[in-house]
Coordinates of C-alpha atoms and ligand atoms in Angstrom, one line a residue:
X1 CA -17.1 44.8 15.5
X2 CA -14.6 46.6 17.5
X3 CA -10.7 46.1 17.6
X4 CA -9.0 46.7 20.4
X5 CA -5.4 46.7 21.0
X6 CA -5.0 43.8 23.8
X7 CA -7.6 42.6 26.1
X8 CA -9.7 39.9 26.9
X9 CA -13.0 39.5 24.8
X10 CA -15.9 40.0 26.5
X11 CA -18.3 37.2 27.4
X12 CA -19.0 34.6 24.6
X13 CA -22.5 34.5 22.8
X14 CA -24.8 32.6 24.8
X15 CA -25.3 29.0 23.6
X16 CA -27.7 28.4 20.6
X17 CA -28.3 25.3 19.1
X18 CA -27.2 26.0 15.7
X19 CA -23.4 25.8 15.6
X20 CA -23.9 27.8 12.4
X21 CA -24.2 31.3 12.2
X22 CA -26.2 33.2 9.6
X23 CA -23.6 36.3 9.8
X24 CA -26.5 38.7 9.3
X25 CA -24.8 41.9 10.6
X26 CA -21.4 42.2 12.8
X27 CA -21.6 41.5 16.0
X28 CA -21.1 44.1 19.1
X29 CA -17.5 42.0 19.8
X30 CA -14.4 43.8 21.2
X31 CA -11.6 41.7 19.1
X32 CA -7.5 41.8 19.5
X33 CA -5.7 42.6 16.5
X34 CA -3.7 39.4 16.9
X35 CA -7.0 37.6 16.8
X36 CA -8.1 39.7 14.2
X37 CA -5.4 38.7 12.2
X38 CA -5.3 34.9 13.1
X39 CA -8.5 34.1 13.3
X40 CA -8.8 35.0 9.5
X41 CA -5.8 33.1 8.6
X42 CA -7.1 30.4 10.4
X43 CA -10.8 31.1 8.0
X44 CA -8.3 31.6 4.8
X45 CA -6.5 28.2 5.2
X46 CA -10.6 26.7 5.2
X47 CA -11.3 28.5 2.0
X48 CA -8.6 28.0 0.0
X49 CA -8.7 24.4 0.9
X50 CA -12.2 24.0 -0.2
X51 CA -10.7 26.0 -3.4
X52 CA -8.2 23.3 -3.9
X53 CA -9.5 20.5 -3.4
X54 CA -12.4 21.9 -5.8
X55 CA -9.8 22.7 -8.7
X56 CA -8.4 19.4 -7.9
X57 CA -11.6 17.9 -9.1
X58 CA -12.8 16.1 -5.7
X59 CA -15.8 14.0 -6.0
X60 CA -19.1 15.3 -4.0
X61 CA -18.3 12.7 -1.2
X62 CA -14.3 13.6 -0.8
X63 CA -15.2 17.7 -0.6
X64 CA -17.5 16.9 2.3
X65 CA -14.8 15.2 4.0
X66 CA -12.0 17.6 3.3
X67 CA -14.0 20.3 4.3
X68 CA -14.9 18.5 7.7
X69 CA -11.2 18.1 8.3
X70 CA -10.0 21.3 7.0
X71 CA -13.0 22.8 9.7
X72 CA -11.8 20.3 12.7
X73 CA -8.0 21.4 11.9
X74 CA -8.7 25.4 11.8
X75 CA -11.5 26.6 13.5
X76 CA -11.1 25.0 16.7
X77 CA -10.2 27.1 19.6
X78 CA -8.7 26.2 22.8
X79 CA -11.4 27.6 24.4
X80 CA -14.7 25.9 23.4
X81 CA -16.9 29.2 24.4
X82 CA -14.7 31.1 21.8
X83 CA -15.0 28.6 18.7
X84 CA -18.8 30.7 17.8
X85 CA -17.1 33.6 18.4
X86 CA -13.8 32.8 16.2
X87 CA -16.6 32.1 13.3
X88 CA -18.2 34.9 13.3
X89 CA -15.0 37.1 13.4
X90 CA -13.2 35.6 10.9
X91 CA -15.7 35.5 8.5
X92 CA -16.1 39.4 9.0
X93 CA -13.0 40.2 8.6
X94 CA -12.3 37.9 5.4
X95 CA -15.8 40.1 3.9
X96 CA -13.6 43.0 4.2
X97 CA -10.3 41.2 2.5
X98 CA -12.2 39.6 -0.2
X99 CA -14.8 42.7 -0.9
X100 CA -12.0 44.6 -2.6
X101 CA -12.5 43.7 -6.4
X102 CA -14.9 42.0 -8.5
X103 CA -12.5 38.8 -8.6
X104 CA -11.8 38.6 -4.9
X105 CA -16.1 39.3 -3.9
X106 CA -16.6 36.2 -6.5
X107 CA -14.2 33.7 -4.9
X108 CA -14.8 34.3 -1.7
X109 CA -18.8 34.3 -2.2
X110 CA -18.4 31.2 -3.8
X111 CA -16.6 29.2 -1.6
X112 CA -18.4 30.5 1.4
X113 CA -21.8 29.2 0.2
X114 CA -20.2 25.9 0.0
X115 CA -18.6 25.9 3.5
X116 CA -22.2 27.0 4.7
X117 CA -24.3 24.3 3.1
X118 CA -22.0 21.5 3.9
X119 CA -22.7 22.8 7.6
X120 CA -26.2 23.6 7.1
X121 CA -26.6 20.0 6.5
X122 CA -24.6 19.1 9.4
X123 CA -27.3 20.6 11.4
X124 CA -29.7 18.5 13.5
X125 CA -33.1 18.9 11.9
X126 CA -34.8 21.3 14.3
X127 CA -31.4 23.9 14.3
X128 CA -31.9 23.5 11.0
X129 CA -36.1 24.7 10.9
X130 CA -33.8 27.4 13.6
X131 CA -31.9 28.6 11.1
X132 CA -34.6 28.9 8.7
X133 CA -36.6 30.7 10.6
X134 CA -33.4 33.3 11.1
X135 CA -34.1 34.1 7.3
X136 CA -37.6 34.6 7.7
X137 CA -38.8 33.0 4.7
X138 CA -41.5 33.5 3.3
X139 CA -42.4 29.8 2.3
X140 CA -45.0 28.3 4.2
X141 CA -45.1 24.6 4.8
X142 CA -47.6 22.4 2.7
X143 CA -51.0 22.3 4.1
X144 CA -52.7 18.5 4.4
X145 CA -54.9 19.5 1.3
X146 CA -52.2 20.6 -1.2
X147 CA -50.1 17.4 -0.3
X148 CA -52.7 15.1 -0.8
X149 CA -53.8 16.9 -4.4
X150 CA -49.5 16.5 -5.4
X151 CA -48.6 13.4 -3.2
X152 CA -48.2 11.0 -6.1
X153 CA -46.5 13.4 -8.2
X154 CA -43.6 14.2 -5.2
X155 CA -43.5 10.4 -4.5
X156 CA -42.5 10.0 -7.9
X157 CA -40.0 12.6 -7.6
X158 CA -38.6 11.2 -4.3
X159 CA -38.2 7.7 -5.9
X160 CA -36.6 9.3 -8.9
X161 CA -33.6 10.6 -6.7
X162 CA -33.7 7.9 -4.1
X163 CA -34.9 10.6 -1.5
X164 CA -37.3 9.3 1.1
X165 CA -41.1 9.7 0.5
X166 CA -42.4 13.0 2.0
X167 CA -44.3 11.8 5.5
X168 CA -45.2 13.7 8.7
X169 CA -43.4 16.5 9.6
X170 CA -40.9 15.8 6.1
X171 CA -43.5 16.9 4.0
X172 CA -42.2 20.0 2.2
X173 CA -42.7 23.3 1.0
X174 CA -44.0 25.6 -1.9
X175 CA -41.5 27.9 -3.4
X176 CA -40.8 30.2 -6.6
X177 CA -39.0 28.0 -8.8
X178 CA -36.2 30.2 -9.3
X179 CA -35.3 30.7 -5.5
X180 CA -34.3 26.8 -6.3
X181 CA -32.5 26.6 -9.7
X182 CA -30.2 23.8 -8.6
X183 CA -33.1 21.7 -7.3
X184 CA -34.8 23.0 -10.4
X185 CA -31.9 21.6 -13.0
X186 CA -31.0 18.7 -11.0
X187 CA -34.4 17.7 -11.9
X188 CA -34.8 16.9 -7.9
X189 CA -38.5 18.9 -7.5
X190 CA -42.1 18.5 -8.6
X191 CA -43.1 21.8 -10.3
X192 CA -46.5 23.1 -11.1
X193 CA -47.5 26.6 -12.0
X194 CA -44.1 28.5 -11.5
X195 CA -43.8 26.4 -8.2
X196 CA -41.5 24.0 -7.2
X197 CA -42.4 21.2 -4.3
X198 CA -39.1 21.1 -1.8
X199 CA -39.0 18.3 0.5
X200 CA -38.1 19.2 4.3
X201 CA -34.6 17.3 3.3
X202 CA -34.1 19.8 0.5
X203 CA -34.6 23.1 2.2
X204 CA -30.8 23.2 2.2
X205 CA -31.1 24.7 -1.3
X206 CA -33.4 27.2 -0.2
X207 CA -31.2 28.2 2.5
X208 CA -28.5 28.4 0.5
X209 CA -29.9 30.4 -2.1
X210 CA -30.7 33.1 0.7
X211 CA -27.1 32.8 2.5
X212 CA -25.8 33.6 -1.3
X213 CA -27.9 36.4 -2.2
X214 CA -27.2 38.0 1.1
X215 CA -23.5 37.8 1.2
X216 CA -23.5 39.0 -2.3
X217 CA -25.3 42.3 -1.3
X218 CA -23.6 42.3 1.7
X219 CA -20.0 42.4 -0.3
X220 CA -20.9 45.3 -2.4
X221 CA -21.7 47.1 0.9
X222 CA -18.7 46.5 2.5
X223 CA -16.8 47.6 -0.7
X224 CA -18.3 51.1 -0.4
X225 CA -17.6 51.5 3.3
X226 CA -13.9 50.0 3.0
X227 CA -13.5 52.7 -0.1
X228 CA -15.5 55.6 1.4
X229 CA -13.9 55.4 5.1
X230 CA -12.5 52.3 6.7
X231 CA -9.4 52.1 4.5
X232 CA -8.7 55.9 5.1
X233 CA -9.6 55.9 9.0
X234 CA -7.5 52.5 9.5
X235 CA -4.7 53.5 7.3
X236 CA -2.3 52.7 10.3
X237 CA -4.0 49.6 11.9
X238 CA -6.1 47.4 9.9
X239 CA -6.0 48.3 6.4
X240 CA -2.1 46.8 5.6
X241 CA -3.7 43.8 7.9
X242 CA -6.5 43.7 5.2
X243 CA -4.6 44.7 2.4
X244 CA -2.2 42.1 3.1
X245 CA -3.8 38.7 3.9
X246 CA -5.7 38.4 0.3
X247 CA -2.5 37.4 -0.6
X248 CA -0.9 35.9 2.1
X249 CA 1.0 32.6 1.8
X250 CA 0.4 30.6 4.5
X251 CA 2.6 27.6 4.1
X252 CA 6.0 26.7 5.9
X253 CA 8.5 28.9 6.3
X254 CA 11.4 28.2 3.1
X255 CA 13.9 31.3 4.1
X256 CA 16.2 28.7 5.5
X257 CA 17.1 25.1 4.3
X258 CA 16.1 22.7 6.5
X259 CA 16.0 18.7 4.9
X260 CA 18.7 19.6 2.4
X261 CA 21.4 21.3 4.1
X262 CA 23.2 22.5 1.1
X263 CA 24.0 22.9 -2.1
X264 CA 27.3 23.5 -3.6
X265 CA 28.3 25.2 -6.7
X266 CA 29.6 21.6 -8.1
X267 CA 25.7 20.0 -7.9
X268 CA 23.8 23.4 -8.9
X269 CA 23.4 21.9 -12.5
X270 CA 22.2 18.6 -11.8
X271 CA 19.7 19.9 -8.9
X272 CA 18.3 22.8 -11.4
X273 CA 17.9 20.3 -13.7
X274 CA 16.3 17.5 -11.6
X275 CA 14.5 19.2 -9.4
X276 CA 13.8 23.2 -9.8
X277 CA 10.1 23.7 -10.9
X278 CA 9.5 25.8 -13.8
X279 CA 9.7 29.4 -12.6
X280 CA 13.4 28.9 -11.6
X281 CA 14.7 27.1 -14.3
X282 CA 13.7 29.1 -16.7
X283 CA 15.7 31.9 -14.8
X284 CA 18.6 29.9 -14.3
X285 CA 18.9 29.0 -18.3
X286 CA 18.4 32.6 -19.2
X287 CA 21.1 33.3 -16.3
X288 CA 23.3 30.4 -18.1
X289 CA 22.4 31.9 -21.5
X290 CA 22.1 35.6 -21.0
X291 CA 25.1 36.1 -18.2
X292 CA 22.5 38.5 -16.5
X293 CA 19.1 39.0 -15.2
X294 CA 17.3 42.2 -14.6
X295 CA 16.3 42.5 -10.8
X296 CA 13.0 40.7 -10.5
X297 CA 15.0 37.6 -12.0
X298 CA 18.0 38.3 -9.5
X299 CA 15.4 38.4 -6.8
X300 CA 13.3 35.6 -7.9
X301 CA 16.3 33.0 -8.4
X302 CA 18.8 34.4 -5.4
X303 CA 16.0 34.1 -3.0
X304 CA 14.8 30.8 -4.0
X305 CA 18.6 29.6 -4.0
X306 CA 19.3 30.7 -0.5
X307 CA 16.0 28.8 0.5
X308 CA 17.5 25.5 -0.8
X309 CA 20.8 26.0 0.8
X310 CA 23.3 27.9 -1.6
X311 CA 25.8 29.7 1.2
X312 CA 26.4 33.1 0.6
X313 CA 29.6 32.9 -0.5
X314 CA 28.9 30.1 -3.2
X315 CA 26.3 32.7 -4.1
X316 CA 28.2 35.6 -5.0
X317 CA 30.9 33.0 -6.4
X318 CA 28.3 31.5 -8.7
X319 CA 26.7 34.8 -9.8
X320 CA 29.7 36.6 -10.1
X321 CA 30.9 33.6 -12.7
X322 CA 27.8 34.8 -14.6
X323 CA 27.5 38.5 -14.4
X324 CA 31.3 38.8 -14.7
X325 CA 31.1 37.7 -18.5
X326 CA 28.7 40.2 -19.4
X327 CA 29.7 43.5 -17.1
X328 CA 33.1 42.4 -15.8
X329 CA 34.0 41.2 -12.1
X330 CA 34.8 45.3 -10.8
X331 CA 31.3 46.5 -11.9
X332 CA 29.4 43.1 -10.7
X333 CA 31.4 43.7 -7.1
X334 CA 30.3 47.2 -7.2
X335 CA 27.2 46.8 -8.5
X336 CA 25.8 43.6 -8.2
X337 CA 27.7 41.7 -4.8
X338 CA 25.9 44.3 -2.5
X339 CA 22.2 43.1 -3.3
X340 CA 23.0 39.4 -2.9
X341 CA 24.6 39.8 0.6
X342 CA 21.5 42.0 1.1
X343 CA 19.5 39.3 0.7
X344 CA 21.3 37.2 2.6
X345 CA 20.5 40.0 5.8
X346 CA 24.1 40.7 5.9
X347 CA 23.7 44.9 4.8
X348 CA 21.2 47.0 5.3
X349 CA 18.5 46.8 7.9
X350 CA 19.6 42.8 8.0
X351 CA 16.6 41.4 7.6
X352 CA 16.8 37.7 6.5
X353 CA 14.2 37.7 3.5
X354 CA 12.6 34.9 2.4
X355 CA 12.0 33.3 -0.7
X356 CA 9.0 34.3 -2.5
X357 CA 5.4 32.1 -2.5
X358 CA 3.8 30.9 -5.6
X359 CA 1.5 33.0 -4.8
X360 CA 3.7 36.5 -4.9
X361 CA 5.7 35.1 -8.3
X362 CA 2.3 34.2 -10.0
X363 CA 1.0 38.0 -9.4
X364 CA 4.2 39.4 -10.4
X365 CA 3.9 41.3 -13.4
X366 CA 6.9 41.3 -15.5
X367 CA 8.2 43.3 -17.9
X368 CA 9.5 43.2 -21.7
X369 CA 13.1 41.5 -20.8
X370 CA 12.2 40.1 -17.6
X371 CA 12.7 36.2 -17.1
X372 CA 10.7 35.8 -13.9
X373 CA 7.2 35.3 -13.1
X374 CA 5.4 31.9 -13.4
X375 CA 5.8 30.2 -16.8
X376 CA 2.1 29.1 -16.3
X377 CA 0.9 32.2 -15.6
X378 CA 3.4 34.4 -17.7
X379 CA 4.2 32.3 -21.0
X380 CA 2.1 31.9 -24.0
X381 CA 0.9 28.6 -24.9
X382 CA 3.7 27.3 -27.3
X383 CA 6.3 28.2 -25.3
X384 CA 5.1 26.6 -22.0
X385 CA 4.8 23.7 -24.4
X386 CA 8.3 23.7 -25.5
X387 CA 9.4 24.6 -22.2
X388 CA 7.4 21.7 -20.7
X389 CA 8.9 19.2 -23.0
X390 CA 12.0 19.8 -22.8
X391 CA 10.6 18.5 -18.6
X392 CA 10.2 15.3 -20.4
X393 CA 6.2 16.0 -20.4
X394 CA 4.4 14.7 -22.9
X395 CA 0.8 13.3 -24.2
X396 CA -2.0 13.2 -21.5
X397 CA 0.1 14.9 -19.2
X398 CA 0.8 17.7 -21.1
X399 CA -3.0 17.9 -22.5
X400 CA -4.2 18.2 -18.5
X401 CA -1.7 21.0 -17.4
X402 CA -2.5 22.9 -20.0
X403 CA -5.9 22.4 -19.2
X404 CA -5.4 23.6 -15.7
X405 CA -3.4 27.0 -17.3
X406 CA -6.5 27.8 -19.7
X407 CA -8.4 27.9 -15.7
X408 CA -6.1 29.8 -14.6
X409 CA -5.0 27.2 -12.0
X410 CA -1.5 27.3 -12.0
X411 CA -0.2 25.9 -9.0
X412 CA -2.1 23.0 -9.8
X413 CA -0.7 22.9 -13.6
X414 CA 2.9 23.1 -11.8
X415 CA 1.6 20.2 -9.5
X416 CA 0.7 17.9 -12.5
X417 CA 3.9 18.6 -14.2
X418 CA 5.9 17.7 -10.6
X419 CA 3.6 14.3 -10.7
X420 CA 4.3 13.8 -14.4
X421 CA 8.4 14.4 -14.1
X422 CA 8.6 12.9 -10.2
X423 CA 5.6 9.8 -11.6
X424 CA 4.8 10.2 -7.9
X425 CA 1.9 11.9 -6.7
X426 CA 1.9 15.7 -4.7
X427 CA -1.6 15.7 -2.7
X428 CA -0.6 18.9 -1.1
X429 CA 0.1 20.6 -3.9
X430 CA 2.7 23.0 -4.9
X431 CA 2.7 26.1 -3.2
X432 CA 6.1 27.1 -2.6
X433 CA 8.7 27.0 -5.3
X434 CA 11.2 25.7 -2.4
X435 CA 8.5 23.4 -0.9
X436 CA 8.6 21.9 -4.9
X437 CA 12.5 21.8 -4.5
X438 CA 12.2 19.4 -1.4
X439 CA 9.4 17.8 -2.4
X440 CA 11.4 16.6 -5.8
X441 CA 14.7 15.9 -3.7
X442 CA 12.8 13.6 -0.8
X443 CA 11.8 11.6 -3.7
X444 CA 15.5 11.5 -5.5
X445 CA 17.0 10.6 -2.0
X446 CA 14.3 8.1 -1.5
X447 CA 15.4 6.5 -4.5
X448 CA 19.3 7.0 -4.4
X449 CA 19.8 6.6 -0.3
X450 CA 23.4 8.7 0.1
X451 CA 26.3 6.1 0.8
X452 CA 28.3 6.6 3.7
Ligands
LIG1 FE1 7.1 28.4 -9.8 FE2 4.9 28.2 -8.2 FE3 4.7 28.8 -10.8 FE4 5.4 26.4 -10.1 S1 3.4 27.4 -9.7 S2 6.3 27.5 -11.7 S3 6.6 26.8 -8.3 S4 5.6 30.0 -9.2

C-alpha cells in the first residue's frame, strides 16, 4: 500500500461478488494520508463497538444487529466504488496500529474474526463457495458414497441443532476436527476417525478458523517490519498517525460546554456531588481535603472543569481558595495561576486543550501521592468499595461493577455505577468523564425543569 500526500486514488478494484475481502496481502493502492487516517477511525469506531457491545453482554442475535448498524453507519462511502476500497485500507492500516504489543495483536484479532464471520454469513451462498475457494482449502466436498455410509448419523446431528437435513448441493464436507473446535464443542458435527462432517451451512467455521490463523501470523509479521523499518522510515509521516490512533478517543468534542452553559463557584459542591463520575470526585475531595494536588490531579480536574463550564476566572478563584491555604495566595499566583490560564489557551502557544477521554485517564499511570487516574482502574478493591458507597451503591449493583473491574472493563464499571446512582439507563456508555457530567445533569434537569 502506498501513501501519498494528496491525490486521487486510482481506479477502484473491479467488481467481485463477494463484498468481503479475505485481506490476504496489501493491495497495490495509492492512499491520502487523510484517508489513511479516517478510514481507520472510521474501522476503529466498528471494532470497538463490537468490543462494547460484547463487554456489555449482548445476546448472539443483538451483536449481529449492532454490528450491521455499526457497518451501515461507518464504512459507507460516498462513493459506492470506494466502499471495497475503504475495507481493505482500513483494515491495513489498523494491522499496523494494533500489531504493536501482545495485548493490542489479541484484541484486534479477536474482534476482527467476529466482524468477518458475521459477514461471511451475510454472503450469498456461491460468494461464499468464492470466498472459500480464495483460501484454497484443502477439504473436498463429500462424495455420493461417503454420504450415504454417514447420512443417518448427520441427519441426526442436523435435527439435534435444528439445522436443515444435508441435501443436494448442502451436503457437506470432511475436515480435521481440530480446524473446527467450535463446531466440535458446540456439539454441532458428526465425527468419526479424527474427522468431523460440516454441513455446507457450517463452513463459516472453517472459514473462520482460516481468516483467524492467518491474521494471527500476519500480525507477528507486521510487528517485525513496523520494529525493523516502517517506524524508523516513517518517523515523520505515519508512525505518530499509527502511534496515535490505538488510543484515540473518538467521541464528541467536551473542550467547551455546550448543554450546560456554566457553572458557578456557588453550585460547584452540589454538581461534584450529584453528578461528577468517580475519577473527579475523588480529586475534588482530596483538593477539599488536601488544599493541593500534584499536576496530573491539577490537569485531570482543571480540564474536566473547564469542559463543564467553570469560567476562567471562577477557576483561578476557586483554586486559589484551595492552594492558598496550603502555599499562600503570592506563591499560588506565581506558581500555580499561570498553568490554569494555560489551560484555558490564554499563555503560551494558546491552544484551547481539552479535557482528557476515559480512555487517556484510565492509561495514566500515577504516582505515590497522585489522586488522579481512574478509581476503577487505579484503586484497590476495598477502597473502590468505600468509595463507591459513599455513591449510594450498594448490593447487586455493587457485586456487577466490581465484576466488570476484575475484567478490566472500566468504562463499563463507571457505566453501571452512573445507572445505579442516575436508576436510569446509559446505552452508550461512558466514555468521556464530561460526556458522564451531561449525561447525569440531562437527567437532573429532566427531573427538576429550571423555573423562570
Ligand atoms: Fe472517570 Fe472514565 Fe474512569 Fe469513569 S471510566 S471514573 S469517567 S476515567
Amino acid at each position: 500500500m502506498e501513501i501519498i500526500r494528496s491525490q486521487r486514488k486510482i481506479a477502484a478494484e473491479p467488481d467481485v461478488t463477494p463484498t468481503l475481502s479475505l485481506y490476504r496481502s496489501a493491495p497495490s493502492l495509492e492512499v491520502r494520508l487523510e484517508d489513511f487516517e479516517l478510514f481507520a477511525l472510521d474501522r476503529l469506531r466498528v471494532l470497538k463497538g463490537i468490543s462494547d457491545g460484547l463487554s456489555r453482554g449482548k445476546k448472539p442475535d443483538e451483536m449481529e444487529k449492532l454490528v450491521s448498524e455499526l457497518w451501515r453507519t461507518h464504512m459507507r462511502h460516498q462513493n459506492a466504488s470506494e466502499v471495497i476500497n475503504k475495507d481493505i485500507i482500513s483494515h491495513f492500516v489498523l494491522r499496523l496500529v494494533y500489531c504493536r504489543t501482545e495485548d493490542l495483536r489479541k484484541w484486534f484479532l479477536s474482534i476482527e474474526t467476529i466482524l468477518f464471520r458475521h459477514r461471511f454469513r451475510l454472503e450469498s451462498f456461491d460468494a461464499q463457495r468464492m470466498l472459500m475457494g480464495e483460501f484454497n482449502l484443502p477439504y473436498k466436498a463429500l462424495s455420493n458414497a461417503e454420504f450415504e455410509n454417514v447420512k443417518d448419523k448427520l441427519n441426526q446431528v442436523a435435527r439435534s441443532i435444528n439445522q436443515p437435513l444435508p441435501t443436494g448441493m448442502l451436503v457437506g464436507m470432511k475436515v480435521p476436527f481440530e480446524e473446527v473446535p467450535d463446531l466440535v464443542a458446540g456439539r454441532r458435527v458428526f465425527m468419526l476417525k479424527g474427522y468431523a462432517y460440516v454441513a455446507m451451512n457450517q463452513v463459516v467455521s472453517l472459514v473462520v478458523t482460516q481468516f483467524r490463523s492467518h491474521l494471527s501470523k500476519a500480525l507477528v509479521l507486521t510487528n517485525r517490519k513496523w520494529t525493523s523499518t516502517i517506524r524508523e522510515q516513517e518517523r515523520d509521516r505515519l508512525t505518530p498517525i499509527v502511534e496515535a490512533l490505538s488510543t484515540m478517543y473518538l467521541g464528541p468534542d467536551y473542550s467547551q460546554p455546550k448543554e450546560f452553559a456554566e457553572i458557578s463557584i456557588k453550585d460547584i459542591d452540589i454538581v461534584a456531588n450529584s453528578s461528577f463520575p468517580l475519577c473527579m470526585r475523588h480529586l475534588f475531595e482530596k483538593l477539599r481535603e488536601e488544599h493541593h494536588l500534584k499536576h496530573g490531579g491539577r490537569m485531570q480536574l482543571g480540564l474536566f472543569l473547564k469542559g463543564v463550564g467553570l469560567k476562567l476566572d471562577d477557576a483561578l478563584a476557586f483554586w486559589k481558595a484551595e492552594f492558598s491555604q496550603k502555599v499562600g495566595s503570592e506563591r499560588f499566583d506565581k506558581e500555580y495561576a499561570y498553568a490554569i490560564r494555560h489551560n484555558y489557551g490564554k499563555e503560551g502557544k494558546r491552544t484551547d486543550y481539552t479535557p482528557y477521554s476515559c480512555q487517556k485517564i484510565i492509561t495514566s499511570t500515577p504516582a505515590v501521592g497522585d489522586h488522579h487516574g481512574c478509581p476503577y482502574r487505579h484503586f484497590g478493591e476495598q477502597n473502590l468499595r468505600a468509595a463507591l458507597g459513599k455513591m449510594g451503591v450498594g448490593g447487586r449493583a455493587m457485586d456487577d461493577i466490581l465484576e466488570k473491574v476484575q475484567n478490566r472493563h472500566y468504562q463499563l464499571a463507571c457505566t453501571l455505577t452512573f445507572e445505579a446512582v442516575h436508576a436510569s439507563s446509559c446505552d452508550t456508555g461512558i466514555n468521556h468523564p464530561n460526556q458522564y457530567f451531561s449525561e447525569s445533569q440531562k437527567i437532573f434537569q429532566s427531573k427538576n425543569p429550571p423555573t423562570t
